[in-house]
mmCIF file of C-alpha atoms in Angstrom:
data_model
loop_
_atom_site.group_PDB
_atom_site.id
_atom_site.type_symbol
_atom_site.label_atom_id
_atom_site.label_comp_id
_atom_site.label_asym_id
_atom_site.label_seq_id
_atom_site.Cartn_x
_atom_site.Cartn_y
_atom_site.Cartn_z
ATOM 1 C CA MET V 1 13.995 -19.815 -40.086
ATOM 2 C CA SER V 2 10.379 -20.738 -39.185
ATOM 3 C CA ARG V 3 7.716 -18.093 -40.053
ATOM 4 C CA HIS V 4 6.769 -18.304 -36.360
ATOM 5 C CA SER V 5 10.203 -17.782 -34.935
ATOM 6 C CA ILE V 6 11.243 -14.745 -32.819
ATOM 7 C CA THR V 7 13.874 -12.504 -34.417
ATOM 8 C CA GLU V 8 16.858 -11.294 -32.406
ATOM 9 C CA ARG V 9 15.525 -7.734 -32.474
ATOM 10 C CA HIS V 10 12.097 -8.788 -31.195
ATOM 11 C CA MET V 11 13.741 -10.823 -28.463
ATOM 12 C CA ARG V 12 15.781 -7.758 -27.380
ATOM 13 C CA ALA V 13 12.490 -5.756 -27.298
ATOM 14 C CA MET V 14 10.902 -8.475 -25.044
ATOM 15 C CA LEU V 15 13.947 -8.396 -22.688
ATOM 16 C CA ASP V 16 13.676 -4.552 -22.550
ATOM 17 C CA VAL V 17 10.016 -4.768 -21.450
ATOM 18 C CA ILE V 18 10.949 -7.320 -18.696
ATOM 19 C CA ASP V 19 13.976 -5.207 -17.517
ATOM 20 C CA GLU V 20 11.916 -1.988 -17.348
ATOM 21 C CA ALA V 21 9.191 -3.642 -15.339
ATOM 22 C CA ARG V 22 11.642 -5.204 -12.872
ATOM 23 C CA HIS V 23 13.172 -1.800 -12.292
ATOM 24 C CA SER V 24 9.869 -0.016 -11.860
ATOM 25 C CA THR V 25 9.654 2.051 -8.568
ATOM 26 C CA THR V 26 5.854 2.298 -8.544
ATOM 27 C CA ASP V 27 3.516 0.454 -6.170
ATOM 28 C CA GLU V 28 1.366 -0.850 -8.901
ATOM 29 C CA VAL V 29 0.760 -4.568 -9.012
ATOM 30 C CA PRO V 30 1.765 -5.432 -11.667
ATOM 31 C CA PRO V 31 3.785 -2.430 -12.925
ATOM 32 C CA LEU V 32 1.819 -0.652 -15.604
ATOM 33 C CA SER V 33 4.986 -0.497 -17.743
ATOM 34 C CA LEU V 34 4.558 -4.223 -18.264
ATOM 35 C CA LEU V 35 1.136 -3.852 -19.785
ATOM 36 C CA GLU V 36 2.450 -0.995 -21.954
ATOM 37 C CA GLY V 37 5.293 -3.120 -23.138
ATOM 38 C CA LEU V 38 2.961 -6.007 -24.110
ATOM 39 C CA GLY V 39 0.956 -3.549 -26.282
ATOM 40 C CA ARG V 40 4.168 -2.623 -28.085
ATOM 41 C CA LEU V 41 5.309 -6.231 -28.543
ATOM 42 C CA VAL V 42 1.828 -7.468 -29.748
ATOM 43 C CA PRO V 43 0.057 -4.724 -31.677
ATOM 44 C CA CYS V 44 -3.516 -4.271 -30.405
ATOM 45 C CA ASP V 45 -6.260 -1.665 -29.878
ATOM 46 C CA LEU V 46 -6.628 -2.250 -26.137
ATOM 47 C CA ALA V 47 -4.301 -3.859 -23.583
ATOM 48 C CA GLU V 48 -5.739 -4.789 -20.155
ATOM 49 C CA PHE V 49 -4.755 -6.522 -16.928
ATOM 50 C CA CYS V 50 -7.590 -7.648 -14.610
ATOM 51 C CA GLU V 51 -7.756 -9.537 -11.351
ATOM 52 C CA VAL V 52 -11.028 -10.403 -9.766
ATOM 53 C CA ASP V 53 -12.006 -12.189 -6.510
ATOM 54 C CA LEU V 54 -15.188 -14.027 -7.727
ATOM 55 C CA PRO V 55 -16.939 -14.814 -4.381
ATOM 56 C CA THR V 56 -16.900 -11.129 -3.375
ATOM 57 C CA ARG V 57 -16.978 -9.563 -6.816
ATOM 58 C CA SER V 58 -14.012 -7.527 -5.731
ATOM 59 C CA PRO V 59 -11.698 -6.046 -8.439
ATOM 60 C CA LEU V 60 -8.184 -6.605 -7.097
ATOM 61 C CA GLY V 61 -6.371 -5.161 -10.148
ATOM 62 C CA ASP V 62 -7.591 -3.242 -13.176
ATOM 63 C CA GLN V 63 -5.363 -1.577 -15.774
ATOM 64 C CA ALA V 64 -5.859 -0.523 -19.304
ATOM 65 C CA VAL V 65 -3.813 1.022 -21.988
ATOM 66 C CA GLU V 66 -5.704 2.257 -25.159
ATOM 67 C CA TYR V 67 -4.000 2.144 -28.550
ATOM 68 C CA GLY V 68 -6.959 2.469 -30.936
ATOM 69 C CA GLY V 69 -8.626 5.481 -29.453
ATOM 70 C CA HIS V 70 -10.655 6.315 -26.390
ATOM 71 C CA TYR V 71 -13.188 3.756 -25.356
ATOM 72 C CA PRO V 72 -16.150 4.398 -23.035
ATOM 73 C CA PRO V 73 -16.194 2.827 -19.521
ATOM 74 C CA VAL V 74 -17.377 -0.791 -19.551
ATOM 75 C CA ASP V 75 -20.548 -2.028 -17.703
ATOM 76 C CA ASP V 76 -19.360 -4.129 -14.820
ATOM 77 C CA GLU V 77 -22.761 -5.537 -14.192
ATOM 78 C CA ALA V 78 -22.906 -6.749 -17.783
ATOM 79 C CA TRP V 79 -19.747 -8.590 -17.287
ATOM 80 C CA TRP V 80 -21.129 -10.424 -14.231
ATOM 81 C CA ARG V 81 -24.288 -11.269 -16.207
ATOM 82 C CA PHE V 82 -22.560 -12.708 -19.237
ATOM 83 C CA LYS V 83 -19.089 -13.832 -18.085
ATOM 84 C CA HIS V 84 -20.261 -17.423 -18.338
ATOM 85 C CA GLN V 85 -20.181 -16.856 -22.133
ATOM 86 C CA HIS V 86 -16.648 -15.809 -22.070
ATOM 87 C CA PRO V 87 -14.497 -18.946 -22.839
ATOM 88 C CA HIS V 88 -11.360 -17.503 -21.208
ATOM 89 C CA CYS V 89 -13.103 -16.630 -17.993
ATOM 90 C CA VAL V 90 -14.734 -20.048 -17.696
ATOM 91 C CA ALA V 91 -11.357 -21.798 -18.391
ATOM 92 C CA VAL V 92 -9.483 -19.647 -15.899
ATOM 93 C CA GLU V 93 -12.011 -20.388 -13.109
ATOM 94 C CA ARG V 94 -11.649 -24.134 -13.714
ATOM 95 C CA SER V 95 -7.882 -24.216 -14.010
ATOM 96 C CA HIS V 96 -6.750 -21.424 -11.585
ATOM 97 C CA GLY V 97 -4.869 -19.755 -14.442
ATOM 98 C CA ASP V 98 -2.717 -22.715 -15.491
ATOM 99 C CA LEU V 99 -3.556 -22.298 -19.270
ATOM 100 C CA GLU V 100 -1.733 -21.818 -22.521
ATOM 101 C CA VAL V 101 -1.966 -18.536 -24.320
ATOM 102 C CA SER V 102 -5.153 -18.576 -26.482
ATOM 103 C CA GLN V 103 -7.399 -16.314 -28.452
ATOM 104 C CA LEU V 104 -11.140 -16.240 -28.856
ATOM 105 C CA SER V 105 -11.022 -17.843 -32.263
ATOM 106 C CA ASP V 106 -9.542 -20.956 -30.635
ATOM 107 C CA HIS V 107 -12.832 -21.449 -28.870
ATOM 108 C CA LEU V 108 -15.554 -20.123 -31.144
ATOM 109 C CA ALA V 109 -16.008 -18.624 -34.530
ATOM 110 C CA THR V 110 -16.191 -14.750 -34.853
ATOM 111 C CA ARG V 111 -19.738 -14.945 -36.215
ATOM 112 C CA GLU V 112 -20.837 -17.026 -33.251
ATOM 113 C CA PHE V 113 -19.102 -14.702 -30.829
ATOM 114 C CA ARG V 114 -20.863 -11.594 -32.343
ATOM 115 C CA ASN V 115 -24.194 -13.266 -31.700
ATOM 116 C CA LEU V 116 -23.564 -13.464 -27.941
ATOM 117 C CA ALA V 117 -24.925 -11.023 -25.465
ATOM 118 C CA LEU V 118 -21.361 -10.883 -24.119
ATOM 119 C CA PHE V 119 -20.315 -9.056 -27.292
ATOM 120 C CA SER V 120 -23.287 -6.807 -27.800
ATOM 121 C CA GLU V 121 -23.665 -5.841 -24.125
ATOM 122 C CA TYR V 122 -19.953 -5.797 -22.943
ATOM 123 C CA MET V 123 -17.169 -6.437 -25.426
ATOM 124 C CA ARG V 124 -18.225 -4.457 -28.472
ATOM 125 C CA PRO V 125 -16.353 -3.305 -30.569
ATOM 126 C CA PHE V 126 -13.638 -5.814 -29.925
ATOM 127 C CA THR V 127 -13.922 -8.993 -31.982
ATOM 128 C CA THR V 128 -10.522 -10.434 -31.517
ATOM 129 C CA MET V 129 -8.796 -11.148 -28.179
ATOM 130 C CA ILE V 130 -5.793 -13.009 -26.957
ATOM 131 C CA VAL V 131 -5.388 -13.855 -23.331
ATOM 132 C CA VAL V 132 -2.431 -14.642 -21.028
ATOM 133 C CA THR V 133 -3.454 -16.090 -17.690
ATOM 134 C CA LEU V 134 -1.393 -16.067 -14.587
ATOM 135 C CA PRO V 135 -1.610 -18.819 -11.875
ATOM 136 C CA THR V 136 -3.887 -17.728 -8.949
ATOM 137 C CA ALA V 137 -5.905 -19.104 -6.062
ATOM 138 C CA PRO V 138 -9.238 -20.797 -6.445
ATOM 139 C CA GLY V 139 -12.129 -18.324 -6.974
ATOM 140 C CA ARG V 140 -9.961 -15.846 -8.660
ATOM 141 C CA ILE V 141 -9.322 -14.673 -12.252
ATOM 142 C CA ARG V 142 -5.872 -13.034 -13.093
ATOM 143 C CA MET V 143 -5.031 -12.336 -16.701
ATOM 144 C CA TYR V 144 -3.799 -10.085 -19.423
ATOM 145 C CA ASN V 145 -6.087 -9.340 -22.400
ATOM 146 C CA LEU V 146 -5.003 -7.856 -25.681
ATOM 147 C CA SER V 147 -7.940 -6.941 -28.021
ATOM 148 C CA ARG V 148 -8.482 -5.749 -31.593
ATOM 149 C CA GLU V 149 -11.481 -4.280 -33.278
ATOM 150 C CA HIS V 150 -10.913 -5.954 -36.601
ATOM 151 C CA VAL V 151 -11.303 -9.624 -37.152
ATOM 152 C CA ARG V 152 -7.709 -10.375 -38.221
ATOM 153 C CA PRO V 153 -6.509 -12.890 -35.656
ATOM 154 C CA PHE V 154 -3.312 -12.515 -33.764
ATOM 155 C CA SER V 155 -0.410 -14.296 -35.397
ATOM 156 C CA GLU V 156 1.545 -17.355 -34.229
ATOM 157 C CA ARG V 157 4.439 -15.018 -33.532
ATOM 158 C CA ASP V 158 2.151 -12.953 -31.223
ATOM 159 C CA ARG V 159 1.095 -16.154 -29.446
ATOM 160 C CA LEU V 160 4.753 -17.358 -29.125
ATOM 161 C CA THR V 161 5.836 -13.856 -27.838
ATOM 162 C CA LEU V 162 3.215 -14.061 -25.050
ATOM 163 C CA GLU V 163 3.914 -17.669 -24.240
ATOM 164 C CA LEU V 164 7.733 -16.856 -23.797
ATOM 165 C CA MET V 165 6.775 -13.726 -21.661
ATOM 166 C CA ARG V 166 4.253 -15.577 -19.411
ATOM 167 C CA PRO V 167 6.618 -16.859 -16.761
ATOM 168 C CA TYR V 168 8.302 -13.498 -16.456
ATOM 169 C CA LEU V 169 4.791 -11.835 -16.217
ATOM 170 C CA TYR V 170 4.165 -14.015 -13.162
ATOM 171 C CA ASP V 171 7.536 -13.481 -11.531
ATOM 172 C CA ILE V 172 7.217 -9.730 -11.905
ATOM 173 C CA TYR V 173 3.656 -9.777 -10.531
ATOM 174 C CA ARG V 174 4.926 -11.663 -7.379
ATOM 175 C CA GLU V 175 7.850 -9.315 -6.963
ATOM 176 C CA ALA V 176 5.633 -6.361 -7.112
ATOM 177 C CA ALA V 177 3.086 -7.857 -4.705
ATOM 178 C CA ARG V 178 5.888 -8.584 -2.190
ATOM 179 C CA ARG V 179 7.180 -5.016 -2.490
ATOM 180 C CA ARG V 180 3.807 -3.493 -1.737
ATOM 181 C CA GLN V 181 2.911 -5.875 1.077
ATOM 182 C CA THR V 182 2.898 -4.161 4.466
ATOM 183 C CA PRO V 183 3.574 -6.216 7.649
ATOM 184 C CA VAL V 184 0.539 -7.584 9.509
ATOM 185 C CA ARG V 185 0.843 -9.103 12.971
ATOM 186 C CA LEU V 186 -0.913 -12.429 13.241
ATOM 187 C CA THR V 187 -0.694 -14.908 16.096
ATOM 188 C CA LEU V 188 0.985 -18.225 15.523
ATOM 189 C CA ARG V 189 -2.433 -20.026 15.518
ATOM 190 C CA GLU V 190 -3.861 -17.606 13.016
ATOM 191 C CA LEU V 191 -0.913 -18.298 10.731
ATOM 192 C CA ASP V 192 -1.467 -22.051 11.182
ATOM 193 C CA VAL V 193 -5.029 -21.586 10.146
ATOM 194 C CA MET V 194 -4.207 -19.466 7.138
ATOM 195 C CA ARG V 195 -1.523 -21.970 5.933
ATOM 196 C CA ALA V 196 -4.139 -24.621 6.010
ATOM 197 C CA VAL V 197 -6.582 -22.375 4.169
ATOM 198 C CA ALA V 198 -3.904 -21.763 1.492
ATOM 199 C CA LYS V 199 -3.727 -25.571 1.023
ATOM 200 C CA GLY V 200 -7.456 -25.611 0.263
ATOM 201 C CA LEU V 201 -8.613 -27.170 3.579
ATOM 202 C CA SER V 202 -12.167 -26.646 4.775
ATOM 203 C CA ASN V 203 -12.942 -25.266 8.279
ATOM 204 C CA GLY V 204 -13.826 -28.795 9.412
ATOM 205 C CA ALA V 205 -10.537 -30.191 8.104
ATOM 206 C CA ILE V 206 -8.528 -27.408 9.665
ATOM 207 C CA ALA V 207 -10.257 -28.004 13.002
ATOM 208 C CA GLY V 208 -9.402 -31.638 12.855
ATOM 209 C CA GLN V 209 -5.741 -30.888 11.943
ATOM 210 C CA LEU V 210 -5.328 -28.344 14.783
ATOM 211 C CA VAL V 211 -7.476 -30.351 17.278
ATOM 212 C CA VAL V 212 -9.882 -27.451 17.896
ATOM 213 C CA GLU V 213 -13.542 -26.798 17.416
ATOM 214 C CA PRO V 214 -14.721 -25.468 13.922
ATOM 215 C CA SER V 215 -16.145 -22.419 15.685
ATOM 216 C CA THR V 216 -12.584 -21.657 16.892
ATOM 217 C CA VAL V 217 -11.395 -21.807 13.308
ATOM 218 C CA ARG V 218 -14.101 -19.436 12.216
ATOM 219 C CA LYS V 219 -13.132 -17.010 15.012
ATOM 220 C CA HIS V 220 -9.499 -17.137 13.928
ATOM 221 C CA LEU V 221 -10.567 -16.311 10.330
ATOM 222 C CA GLU V 222 -12.765 -13.427 11.384
ATOM 223 C CA ASN V 223 -9.728 -12.005 13.261
ATOM 224 C CA VAL V 224 -7.494 -12.505 10.321
ATOM 225 C CA TYR V 225 -10.046 -10.834 7.898
ATOM 226 C CA ARG V 226 -10.265 -7.850 10.298
ATOM 227 C CA LYS V 227 -6.536 -7.376 10.449
ATOM 228 C CA LEU V 228 -5.964 -7.644 6.783
ATOM 229 C CA GLY V 229 -9.046 -5.628 5.741
ATOM 230 C CA VAL V 230 -10.474 -8.401 3.551
ATOM 231 C CA SER V 231 -13.722 -10.352 3.508
ATOM 232 C CA SER V 232 -12.934 -13.699 1.817
ATOM 233 C CA ARG V 233 -10.603 -16.692 2.139
ATOM 234 C CA THR V 234 -9.064 -16.148 -1.255
ATOM 235 C CA ALA V 235 -8.398 -12.419 -0.631
ATOM 236 C CA ALA V 236 -6.766 -13.219 2.743
ATOM 237 C CA VAL V 237 -4.537 -15.985 1.140
ATOM 238 C CA ALA V 238 -3.513 -13.533 -1.628
ATOM 239 C CA ARG V 239 -2.697 -10.881 0.941
ATOM 240 C CA LEU V 240 -0.624 -13.154 3.045
ATOM 241 C CA PHE V 241 1.049 -15.393 0.474
ATOM 242 C CA PRO V 242 1.168 -13.449 -2.836
ATOM 243 C CA GLU V 243 3.841 -15.710 -4.215
ATOM 244 C CA THR V 244 1.431 -18.659 -4.244
ATOM 245 C CA SER V 245 -1.889 -16.994 -4.885
#
């Protein structure tokens, strides 16, 4: 048996976490039990789920489970100032979440990381982190972070556990999002516009496709934003089409 293989007992524990999350009756997206389960499968000091709409700086999901003690609230402004130093955040923005599981040490040495303002102003005392990203729309970050205070890296078994869990994390996220979604009445033309937006088309391209003026497209978008209670294209797409955003 490979030293990186998953034992039958560990596999049963993974399946239990998935089953518990799928039978959750809460309206949390994703179910908090999923984050708690990940912290049991991969020992850490802090387990987090975060989802952020970057253009509007809107937090769309924020969960945390502390295992190493109580940690003070983080400085959100510091994150916005130094997120460009976070290799995972940069990679997620570029790939829309289609990434393999990775840890900080895959990108830079611990000594180098400790010299960054990102560490001293935001992430201290955590020196080790492993990240599982979920697919998402452009302009958005959606990921699970498991952090440790000590420098011992996560094992290859930890990495493999999260790689195997990743597709289920995404499926459970989408199932929870669909359960929480409340009906919103849009006109057929508003739906046409939003389907085009979900494909990444600009207002001009949408106007050409629908044979209308760009100002008409903008008006449809304004109406959609008002009905959905959002203020950006990415948030509107996520609200209407959670299974693809």
